[in-house]
CSV table of C-alpha atoms and ligand atoms in Angstrom, one decimal:
chain,number,residue,atom,x,y,z
A,39,MET,CA,82.9,95.7,98.0
A,40,VAL,CA,84.9,97.4,95.3
A,41,TYR,CA,88.5,96.3,95.7
A,42,LYS,CA,89.1,92.8,96.9
A,43,LEU,CA,92.4,91.1,97.5
A,44,ILE,CA,93.0,87.4,97.9
A,45,ILE,CA,96.4,86.4,99.3
A,46,ILE,CA,97.7,82.8,99.2
A,47,GLU,CA,100.9,83.1,101.1
A,48,LYS,CA,101.8,79.5,100.8
A,49,SER,CA,102.1,79.7,97.0
A,50,GLN,CA,103.0,83.4,96.9
A,51,ILE,CA,100.0,84.3,94.8
A,52,ALA,CA,97.7,87.4,95.1
A,53,LEU,CA,94.6,88.1,93.2
A,54,ILE,CA,93.1,91.6,92.9
A,55,TYR,CA,89.5,92.1,92.0
A,56,PHE,CA,87.6,95.2,91.1
A,57,LYS,CA,83.9,94.9,91.3
A,58,ASP,CA,84.2,91.1,91.3
A,59,ARG,CA,86.3,91.1,88.2
A,60,LEU,CA,89.9,89.9,88.4
A,61,ILE,CA,92.1,92.8,87.3
A,62,SER,CA,95.5,91.6,88.5
A,63,LEU,CA,97.4,88.5,89.4
A,64,VAL,CA,100.7,88.7,91.3
A,65,MET,CA,102.9,85.7,91.5
A,66,GLU,CA,106.4,85.3,92.9
A,67,HIS,CA,109.0,82.6,92.6
A,68,ASN,CA,109.0,80.5,95.7
A,69,LEU,CA,112.7,80.8,96.3
A,70,TYR,CA,114.4,83.5,94.3
A,71,ARG,CA,112.9,87.0,94.5
A,72,VAL,CA,114.1,90.2,92.9
A,73,ASN,CA,116.3,92.3,95.2
A,74,ASP,CA,117.2,89.3,97.4
A,75,ILE,CA,120.9,89.5,98.2
A,76,TYR,CA,123.1,86.4,98.3
A,77,LEU,CA,126.6,85.4,99.0
A,78,GLY,CA,127.2,83.4,95.8
A,79,ARG,CA,130.0,81.3,94.6
A,80,VAL,CA,131.2,81.4,90.9
A,81,SER,CA,130.6,77.9,89.7
A,82,SER,CA,131.6,78.2,86.1
A,83,VAL,CA,132.8,81.0,83.7
A,84,LEU,CA,131.5,81.2,80.2
A,85,THR,CA,134.1,83.3,78.4
A,86,SER,CA,132.3,82.9,75.1
A,87,LEU,CA,129.3,84.7,76.6
A,88,ASP,CA,131.2,87.1,78.8
A,89,ALA,CA,129.3,85.7,81.7
A,90,ALA,CA,129.4,83.3,84.7
A,91,PHE,CA,127.1,81.0,86.6
A,92,VAL,CA,126.9,81.6,90.3
A,93,THR,CA,125.7,79.1,92.9
A,94,LEU,CA,123.3,80.7,95.3
A,95,ASN,CA,121.6,77.7,96.7
A,96,PRO,CA,123.2,74.3,96.2
A,97,LEU,CA,119.7,72.6,95.9
A,98,SER,CA,118.4,75.0,93.2
A,99,LYS,CA,119.3,76.6,89.9
A,100,ASN,CA,122.4,78.6,89.5
A,101,GLY,CA,122.2,82.3,88.9
A,102,PHE,CA,123.6,84.0,85.8
A,103,ILE,CA,125.7,87.1,85.8
A,104,SER,CA,127.1,89.0,82.8
A,105,PHE,CA,130.6,90.4,83.1
A,106,ASN,CA,129.1,93.9,82.6
A,107,HIS,CA,127.4,93.5,85.9
A,108,LEU,CA,130.5,92.3,87.5
A,109,LYS,CA,133.0,94.8,86.1
A,110,ASP,CA,133.9,96.7,89.3
A,111,ARG,CA,134.6,93.5,91.1
A,112,LEU,CA,136.9,92.2,88.4
A,113,ASN,CA,140.7,92.4,88.4
A,114,PRO,CA,141.6,94.9,85.7
A,115,ASP,CA,144.4,92.7,84.4
A,116,SER,CA,142.2,89.6,83.8
A,117,PRO,CA,138.8,90.1,82.2
A,118,THR,CA,137.3,87.1,83.9
A,119,VAL,CA,136.5,85.8,87.4
A,120,PRO,CA,138.1,82.9,89.1
A,121,THR,CA,135.8,80.0,89.7
A,122,SER,CA,134.9,79.2,93.3
A,123,LYS,CA,135.3,82.8,94.2
A,124,ASN,CA,132.6,84.1,96.6
A,125,ILE,CA,130.8,87.3,95.6
A,126,LEU,CA,128.0,89.3,96.9
A,127,VAL,CA,125.2,89.4,94.3
A,128,GLN,CA,121.6,90.7,94.0
A,129,ILE,CA,118.8,89.1,92.0
A,130,THR,CA,117.7,91.5,89.3
A,131,ARG,CA,115.3,89.1,87.5
A,132,GLU,CA,113.4,86.1,88.7
A,133,PRO,CA,114.0,82.7,87.1
A,134,ILE,CA,112.1,82.3,83.7
A,135,GLY,CA,111.3,78.9,82.3
A,136,ASN,CA,114.2,76.7,82.9
A,137,LYS,CA,116.7,79.6,83.3
A,138,GLY,CA,117.9,80.5,86.8
A,139,PRO,CA,117.8,84.0,88.2
A,140,THR,CA,119.7,86.9,86.7
A,141,LEU,CA,122.2,88.6,89.0
A,142,SER,CA,124.2,91.8,89.4
A,143,CYS,CA,127.0,92.9,91.7
A,144,ASP,CA,125.7,96.5,91.6
A,145,ILE,CA,123.7,96.0,94.8
A,146,SER,CA,120.8,98.4,95.6
A,147,LEU,CA,118.9,98.9,98.8
A,148,ILE,CA,115.5,100.3,98.1
A,149,GLY,CA,113.6,102.5,100.5
A,150,ARG,CA,110.3,104.3,100.1
A,151,TYR,CA,111.8,107.5,98.6
A,152,ILE,CA,115.4,106.7,97.9
A,153,ALA,CA,117.6,103.8,96.7
A,154,LEU,CA,121.1,103.4,98.0
A,155,PHE,CA,123.8,101.9,95.8
A,156,PRO,CA,126.7,101.0,98.1
A,157,PHE,CA,129.1,100.1,95.2
A,158,SER,CA,128.4,103.2,93.1
A,159,LYS,CA,129.4,106.8,93.6
A,160,PHE,CA,126.8,108.4,91.3
A,161,ILE,CA,123.7,110.3,92.1
A,162,HIS,CA,121.0,109.6,89.5
A,163,SER,CA,117.6,111.0,89.2
A,164,LEU,CA,114.9,108.8,87.8
A,165,ARG,CA,112.4,110.2,85.4
A,166,ARG,CA,112.6,113.7,84.0
A,167,LEU,CA,112.2,116.2,86.8
A,168,HIS,CA,110.0,119.1,86.1
A,169,THR,CA,112.3,122.0,86.6
A,170,ASP,CA,116.1,122.5,87.0
A,171,ARG,CA,115.4,123.9,90.5
A,172,HIS,CA,113.8,120.6,91.5
A,173,LYS,CA,116.7,118.8,90.1
A,174,GLU,CA,119.2,120.9,91.9
A,175,TYR,CA,117.3,120.6,95.2
A,176,LEU,CA,117.2,116.8,94.9
A,177,ARG,CA,120.8,116.5,93.9
A,178,ALA,CA,121.9,118.6,96.8
A,179,MET,CA,119.7,116.6,99.1
A,180,ALA,CA,121.1,113.3,97.8
A,181,HIS,CA,124.7,114.5,98.2
A,182,LEU,CA,124.0,115.4,101.8
A,183,LEU,CA,122.4,112.1,102.5
A,184,VAL,CA,125.3,110.0,101.2
A,185,ASN,CA,128.0,112.1,102.7
A,186,PRO,CA,130.8,111.0,102.9
A,187,LYS,CA,130.5,110.3,99.2
A,188,ASP,CA,131.3,106.6,99.3
A,189,MET,CA,127.9,105.5,98.0
A,190,GLY,CA,125.6,106.2,95.1
A,191,MET,CA,121.9,107.1,95.3
A,192,VAL,CA,118.9,107.1,93.0
A,193,ILE,CA,116.2,109.7,93.7
A,194,GLU,CA,112.8,110.0,92.1
A,195,PHE,CA,110.4,112.8,91.6
A,196,LYS,CA,108.2,111.6,94.5
A,197,THR,CA,111.2,112.4,96.8
A,198,MET,CA,110.2,116.0,96.4
A,199,ASP,CA,107.2,115.3,98.5
A,200,ALA,CA,109.1,113.7,101.3
A,201,ASN,CA,109.9,115.4,104.6
A,202,VAL,CA,113.6,116.1,105.0
A,203,ASN,CA,113.8,114.4,108.4
A,204,PHE,CA,112.1,111.4,106.9
A,205,LEU,CA,114.8,111.2,104.2
A,206,ILE,CA,117.6,111.5,106.7
A,207,ILE,CA,116.2,108.7,108.7
A,208,GLU,CA,115.6,106.6,105.7
A,209,ALA,CA,119.2,107.1,104.5
A,210,GLN,CA,120.4,106.1,107.9
A,211,ILE,CA,118.2,102.9,107.9
A,212,LEU,CA,119.5,101.9,104.5
A,213,LYS,CA,123.1,102.5,105.5
A,214,SER,CA,122.8,100.5,108.6
A,215,ARG,CA,121.1,97.7,106.7
A,216,TRP,CA,124.1,97.7,104.4
A,217,THR,CA,126.5,97.4,107.3
A,218,LYS,CA,124.6,94.5,108.7
A,219,ILE,CA,124.6,92.8,105.3
A,220,THR,CA,128.3,93.1,104.8
A,221,ALA,CA,129.0,91.9,108.4
A,222,LYS,CA,126.7,88.9,107.8
A,223,ALA,CA,128.3,88.1,104.4
A,224,ARG,CA,131.8,88.2,105.9
A,225,LYS,CA,130.9,85.5,108.5
A,226,LYS,CA,129.6,83.1,105.9
A,227,LEU,CA,131.7,80.7,103.9
A,228,ASN,CA,129.2,79.0,101.7
A,229,PRO,CA,126.6,80.3,99.3
A,230,SER,CA,123.6,81.5,101.2
A,231,LEU,CA,120.9,84.1,101.4
A,232,VAL,CA,122.1,87.3,103.1
A,233,SER,CA,119.2,89.7,102.9
A,234,LYS,CA,115.7,88.9,102.0
A,235,ARG,CA,113.2,91.3,100.5
A,236,LYS,CA,110.1,92.2,102.4
A,237,ILE,CA,107.6,89.4,103.1
A,238,PHE,CA,105.1,88.7,100.3
A,239,LEU,CA,102.2,90.3,102.2
A,240,HIS,CA,104.1,93.4,102.8
A,241,LYS,CA,105.2,93.7,99.2
A,242,ILE,CA,101.7,93.2,97.8
A,243,LEU,CA,100.3,95.9,100.1
A,244,GLN,CA,103.2,98.3,99.4
A,245,ASP,CA,103.1,97.8,95.6
A,246,HIS,CA,99.4,98.4,95.6
A,247,SER,CA,99.3,101.2,98.2
A,248,ASN,CA,97.3,103.3,95.7
A,249,ILE,CA,94.4,100.9,96.1
A,250,ASN,CA,92.0,101.1,99.0
A,251,PHE,CA,91.0,97.5,99.6
A,252,ASP,CA,87.6,96.8,101.2
A,253,PHE,CA,88.2,93.1,101.6
A,254,ILE,CA,91.2,90.9,102.1
A,255,ALA,CA,91.3,87.1,102.4
A,256,ILE,CA,94.4,85.3,103.4
A,257,ASP,CA,95.5,81.8,104.2
A,258,SER,CA,97.7,82.4,107.2
A,259,TYR,CA,96.7,83.5,110.7
A,260,GLU,CA,99.9,85.5,111.3
A,261,GLY,CA,99.3,87.2,108.0
A,262,ALA,CA,95.7,88.1,108.9
A,263,LEU,CA,96.9,89.6,112.2
A,264,LYS,CA,99.6,91.6,110.4
A,265,ILE,CA,97.6,93.2,107.7
A,266,LYS,CA,96.3,96.2,109.7
A,267,THR,CA,99.8,96.9,111.1
A,268,VAL,CA,101.3,96.8,107.7
A,269,LEU,CA,98.6,99.1,106.3
A,270,THR,CA,99.1,101.6,109.1
A,271,LYS,CA,102.8,101.5,108.4
A,272,ILE,CA,102.3,102.3,104.7
A,273,HIS,CA,99.5,104.8,105.0
A,274,GLY,CA,100.4,106.3,108.4
A,275,SER,CA,96.8,106.4,109.6
A,276,ASN,CA,93.9,104.0,110.1
A,277,HIS,CA,91.7,105.1,107.2
A,278,HIS,CA,91.1,101.4,106.4
A,279,ASN,CA,88.4,101.2,109.1
A,280,SER,CA,85.9,99.6,106.7
A,281,LEU,CA,88.3,96.9,105.7
A,282,LYS,CA,87.1,93.3,106.3
A,283,ILE,CA,89.7,90.6,106.8
A,284,GLU,CA,88.9,87.0,106.3
A,285,PHE,CA,91.2,84.2,107.4
A,286,HIS,CA,91.2,80.8,105.8
A,287,LYS,CA,92.4,78.0,107.9
A,288,ASN,CA,94.2,76.3,105.0
A,289,TYR,CA,95.5,76.8,101.6
A,290,PHE,CA,93.0,74.4,100.0
A,291,SER,CA,90.0,76.1,101.5
A,292,ILE,CA,91.0,79.5,100.1
A,293,ILE,CA,91.8,78.0,96.6
A,294,THR,CA,88.5,76.1,96.4
A,295,HIS,CA,86.4,79.0,97.9
A,296,TYR,CA,87.7,81.5,95.4
A,297,LEU,CA,88.0,79.0,92.5
A,298,VAL,CA,91.6,80.1,92.0
A,299,ASP,CA,92.6,76.8,90.3
A,300,VAL,CA,89.7,77.1,87.8
A,301,LEU,CA,90.6,80.7,87.2
A,302,LEU,CA,94.2,80.0,86.5
A,303,LEU,CA,93.3,77.2,84.0
A,304,GLU,CA,91.0,79.7,82.3
A,305,ILE,CA,93.7,82.4,82.2
A,306,MET,CA,96.3,80.1,80.6
A,307,LYS,CA,94.1,79.1,77.6
A,308,PRO,CA,95.6,80.3,74.4
A,309,LYS,CA,92.3,81.2,72.7
A,310,ILE,CA,90.1,84.1,74.0
A,311,ASN,CA,86.8,85.0,72.3
A,312,LEU,CA,86.2,88.7,71.8
A,313,CYS,CA,82.8,90.1,72.6
A,314,ARG,CA,80.5,90.0,69.6
A,315,GLY,CA,82.8,87.9,67.4
A,316,GLY,CA,86.4,87.4,66.5
A,317,TYR,CA,89.1,85.9,68.8
A,318,ILE,CA,92.7,86.2,69.7
A,319,ILE,CA,95.3,83.5,70.3
A,320,ILE,CA,98.2,84.1,72.7
A,321,GLU,CA,101.2,81.9,72.4
A,322,LYS,CA,104.3,82.2,74.5
A,323,THR,CA,107.7,81.0,73.3
A,324,GLU,CA,110.9,81.3,75.1
A,325,ALA,CA,112.0,84.4,73.2
A,326,LEU,CA,108.7,86.2,72.7
A,327,THR,CA,105.0,86.1,72.9
A,328,THR,CA,102.8,86.3,69.8
A,329,VAL,CA,99.2,87.4,69.7
A,330,ASP,CA,97.2,86.6,66.6
A,331,VAL,CA,94.0,88.5,66.0
A,332,ASN,CA,91.3,86.7,64.0
A,333,SER,CA,87.9,87.8,62.8
A,334,GLY,CA,86.5,84.3,62.9
A,335,SER,CA,83.0,84.1,61.5
A,336,LEU,CA,82.3,87.8,62.1
A,337,THR,CA,80.7,88.9,58.8
A,338,ASN,CA,77.7,90.9,59.7
A,339,LEU,CA,79.3,94.3,59.3
A,340,GLU,CA,79.1,96.5,56.2
A,341,ASN,CA,82.5,96.1,54.7
A,342,SER,CA,85.9,94.6,55.4
A,343,ARG,CA,87.3,97.9,56.8
A,344,GLN,CA,84.6,98.1,59.3
A,345,THR,CA,85.1,94.4,60.3
A,346,SER,CA,88.8,94.8,60.8
A,347,LEU,CA,88.4,98.0,62.8
A,348,TRP,CA,85.8,96.4,65.0
A,349,VAL,CA,87.8,93.3,65.7
A,350,ASN,CA,91.1,95.1,66.1
A,351,TYR,CA,89.7,97.6,68.6
A,352,SER,CA,88.0,94.9,70.7
A,353,ALA,CA,91.2,92.9,70.4
A,354,VAL,CA,93.3,95.8,71.8
A,355,HIS,CA,91.1,95.8,74.9
A,356,GLU,CA,91.4,92.1,75.5
A,357,ILE,CA,95.2,92.0,74.7
A,358,VAL,CA,96.1,94.7,77.2
A,359,LYS,CA,94.0,93.0,79.8
A,360,GLN,CA,95.4,89.5,79.1
A,361,ILE,CA,99.0,90.7,79.0
A,362,ARG,CA,98.5,92.2,82.4
A,363,LEU,CA,96.6,89.2,83.9
A,364,ARG,CA,99.1,86.7,82.5
A,365,ASN,CA,102.0,89.0,83.5
A,366,ILE,CA,103.7,88.5,80.2
A,367,GLY,CA,107.1,90.3,80.1
A,368,GLY,CA,109.6,90.8,77.3
A,369,ILE,CA,108.9,91.1,73.6
A,370,ILE,CA,105.3,90.8,72.4
A,371,VAL,CA,104.4,90.7,68.7
A,372,ILE,CA,100.8,91.3,67.7
A,373,ASP,CA,99.4,90.4,64.3
A,374,PHE,CA,96.2,92.5,63.9
A,375,ILE,CA,93.7,91.9,61.1
A,376,ASP,CA,94.9,93.6,57.9
A,377,CYS,CA,94.3,97.2,58.2
A,378,ASN,CA,95.8,98.9,55.2
A,379,ASN,CA,94.7,102.4,56.0
A,380,HIS,CA,97.6,104.2,57.6
A,381,GLN,CA,95.3,106.5,59.6
A,382,ASP,CA,93.4,103.6,61.0
A,383,GLN,CA,96.7,102.0,62.0
A,384,MET,CA,97.9,105.1,63.8
A,385,LYS,CA,94.6,105.5,65.6
A,386,LEU,CA,94.7,101.9,66.8
A,387,LEU,CA,98.2,102.2,68.1
A,388,ARG,CA,97.5,105.5,69.9
A,389,TYR,CA,94.4,103.8,71.5
A,390,MET,CA,96.5,100.9,72.6
A,391,SER,CA,99.2,103.0,74.2
A,392,LYS,CA,96.5,104.9,76.0
A,393,LEU,CA,95.1,101.7,77.5
A,394,MET,CA,98.6,100.5,78.4
A,395,LEU,CA,99.2,103.5,80.6
A,396,LYS,CA,96.9,101.9,83.2
A,397,ASP,CA,99.3,98.9,83.5
A,398,TYR,CA,101.4,99.0,86.7
A,399,VAL,CA,104.3,97.6,84.7
A,400,ARG,CA,106.0,99.7,82.0
A,401,CYS,CA,104.8,98.8,78.5
A,402,ARG,CA,106.1,100.4,75.3
A,403,ILE,CA,105.0,100.1,71.7
A,404,ILE,CA,108.2,99.9,69.7
A,405,GLN,CA,107.0,99.9,66.1
A,406,MET,CA,104.7,98.6,63.4
A,407,SER,CA,106.8,96.5,61.1
A,408,GLU,CA,106.5,96.6,57.3
A,409,LEU,CA,104.5,93.4,57.5
A,410,GLY,CA,102.0,95.1,59.8
A,411,LEU,CA,103.1,93.4,63.0
A,412,VAL,CA,103.0,95.5,66.1
A,413,GLU,CA,106.0,95.1,68.4
A,414,LEU,CA,105.9,96.0,72.0
A,415,THR,CA,107.9,95.4,75.2
A,416,ARG,CA,106.7,95.0,78.7
A,417,SER,CA,109.1,95.0,81.7
A,418,ARG,CA,109.5,91.7,83.4
A,419,GLN,CA,108.3,91.9,87.0
A,420,GLY,CA,107.5,88.7,89.0
A,421,GLN,CA,106.6,85.5,87.3
A,422,SER,CA,104.2,85.0,84.4
A,423,VAL,CA,101.4,82.6,84.8
A,424,TYR,CA,103.3,80.2,82.5
A,425,ASP,CA,106.4,80.4,84.6
A,426,ALA,CA,104.5,80.0,87.8
A,427,PHE,CA,101.9,77.3,86.9
A,428,SER,CA,103.1,75.3,84.0
A,429,ARG,CA,105.4,72.5,83.4
A,430,LYS,CA,106.5,70.8,80.2
A,431,CYS,CA,103.8,68.3,79.0
A,432,ASN,CA,105.1,64.7,79.3
A,433,THR,CA,103.0,63.3,76.6
A,434,CYS,CA,104.3,65.5,73.7
A,435,ASN,CA,107.5,66.7,75.5
A,436,GLY,CA,106.6,70.3,75.2
A,437,LEU,CA,105.9,70.2,71.4
A,438,GLY,CA,102.2,70.9,71.9
A,439,TYR,CA,101.2,68.3,69.2
A,440,LEU,CA,100.5,64.6,69.3
A,441,THR,CA,102.9,62.9,67.0
A,442,PHE,CA,103.0,59.6,65.2
A,443,ASN,CA,106.0,57.5,65.8
A,444,LEU,CA,107.0,57.0,62.1
A,445,THR,CA,110.2,55.1,62.9
A,446,LYS,CA,108.3,52.4,64.7
A,447,GLN,CA,105.7,52.1,62.0
A,448,ARG,CA,107.9,52.0,59.0
A,449,ASN,CA,111.2,50.9,60.5
A,450,ILE,CA,113.2,53.8,59.2
A,451,ASN,CA,116.0,55.2,61.3
A,452,TYR,CA,115.7,58.9,61.2
A,453,GLU,CA,118.9,59.5,63.0
A,454,LEU,CA,120.7,58.4,59.9
A,455,LEU,CA,119.0,61.1,57.9
A,456,LEU,CA,119.9,63.7,60.5
A,457,ASP,CA,123.5,62.7,61.0
A,458,PRO,CA,125.1,64.3,57.8
A,459,LEU,CA,123.8,67.7,59.0
A,460,PHE,CA,125.7,67.3,62.2
A,461,ASN,CA,128.9,66.5,60.3
A,462,TYR,CA,128.3,69.5,58.1
A,463,HIS,CA,128.0,71.7,61.2
A,464,LYS,CA,131.2,70.3,62.6
A,465,ARG,CA,133.1,71.0,59.3
A,466,LEU,CA,131.8,74.5,59.3
A,467,TYR,CA,132.8,75.0,62.9
A,468,ASP,CA,136.3,73.7,62.2
A,469,ARG,CA,136.7,76.1,59.3
A,470,ILE,CA,135.6,79.0,61.3
A,471,ARG,CA,138.0,78.1,64.0
A,472,ASN,CA,140.9,77.8,61.6
A,473,LEU,CA,140.0,81.1,60.0
A,474,TYR,CA,139.8,82.8,63.4
A,475,ASN,CA,143.2,81.3,64.5
A,476,LYS,CA,144.8,82.7,61.4
A,477,VAL,CA,143.5,86.2,62.0
A,478,GLN,CA,144.8,86.2,65.6
A,479,PRO,CA,148.3,87.8,65.9
B,760,ZN,ZN1,101.4,67.9,75.3
């Protein structure tokens, strides 16, 4: 068994193994998923942020939309939206931490080869196309597909491989999907889900269609029955004859059988030992993730340059793996062991970007700062292990340290000490406001 897939539908988790080693972990938010379309209601407008909160589900967190993603739907005379207005929105980013989902009014319907943008009129091509002839062909094709030109479309290079008839059918399917969505939204009065993205099982198999799984275990009977049909739909033939499907009667049995809970606990640990010495520490904050590389007690190498090279290279391997497993998105800052040699630094970064190419999510090294910190970004896709499986600790209130309650011990009221600072901020705020009012005509 080379590739193994474990799907826990009930919690929307999928684990992918290669030769019994976990290579990927896919997690989705249980309610809000990217590309879901909602009829939302503007609940509050934040003019200072040029954004608004939108109610999608009265029982859950509100979504956040910036005016930039609302522009077309705004009245040109007033730069804001009225509260309690109903708008059709699409989720562009899943909830992170205690923030709700991010929304956009620029709705897209994504097919296998093309993406339809009902509110746009532009034809975009994603990624650089090889030749101008390819580009022209695809543009002409896209113009034909969205004729009359009341919608926009995004085409990719892979569209070149698609059969024309297939593209025509796909465009028709997407257009009729859009008609259904608008009709459904018109009938509704209150915030609600209008169009749901593919079911989890379908999404996992579609997103990993390049992998030929030999074994799939799943916790739902319907899911187990559906797998082969979905695979045939994606691949068009039944080349998955050797595939073994295992059904687990319940959610607990699949978790205990594959030790998923133990594995998750292990994945969330901040400290990871590197092979043959040294370790890294991964810490996630709300704004970014930091990775600290340490040599630990590794001293058996000839000189410090060799030690730092050895530890940094094995750290790169582990970091790329851990970022992917933990599904960390956004800004990542890495503090490698001092390596003063410029050539060594460049080689290390080149090696890292080579390893990152294998990631199914886009990663990019931005720069090495003057302090020697390596900054990179990774697209956010789905939930990170922290978003999906962690909650604030009640004992330390998210601080991560055990504290002594000094106030109780020594009878000092610390609030008194902190108060003047608050007054100072208020004075500053008043001054800024006065100044600003004076400048205004
Ligand atoms: Zn704690």
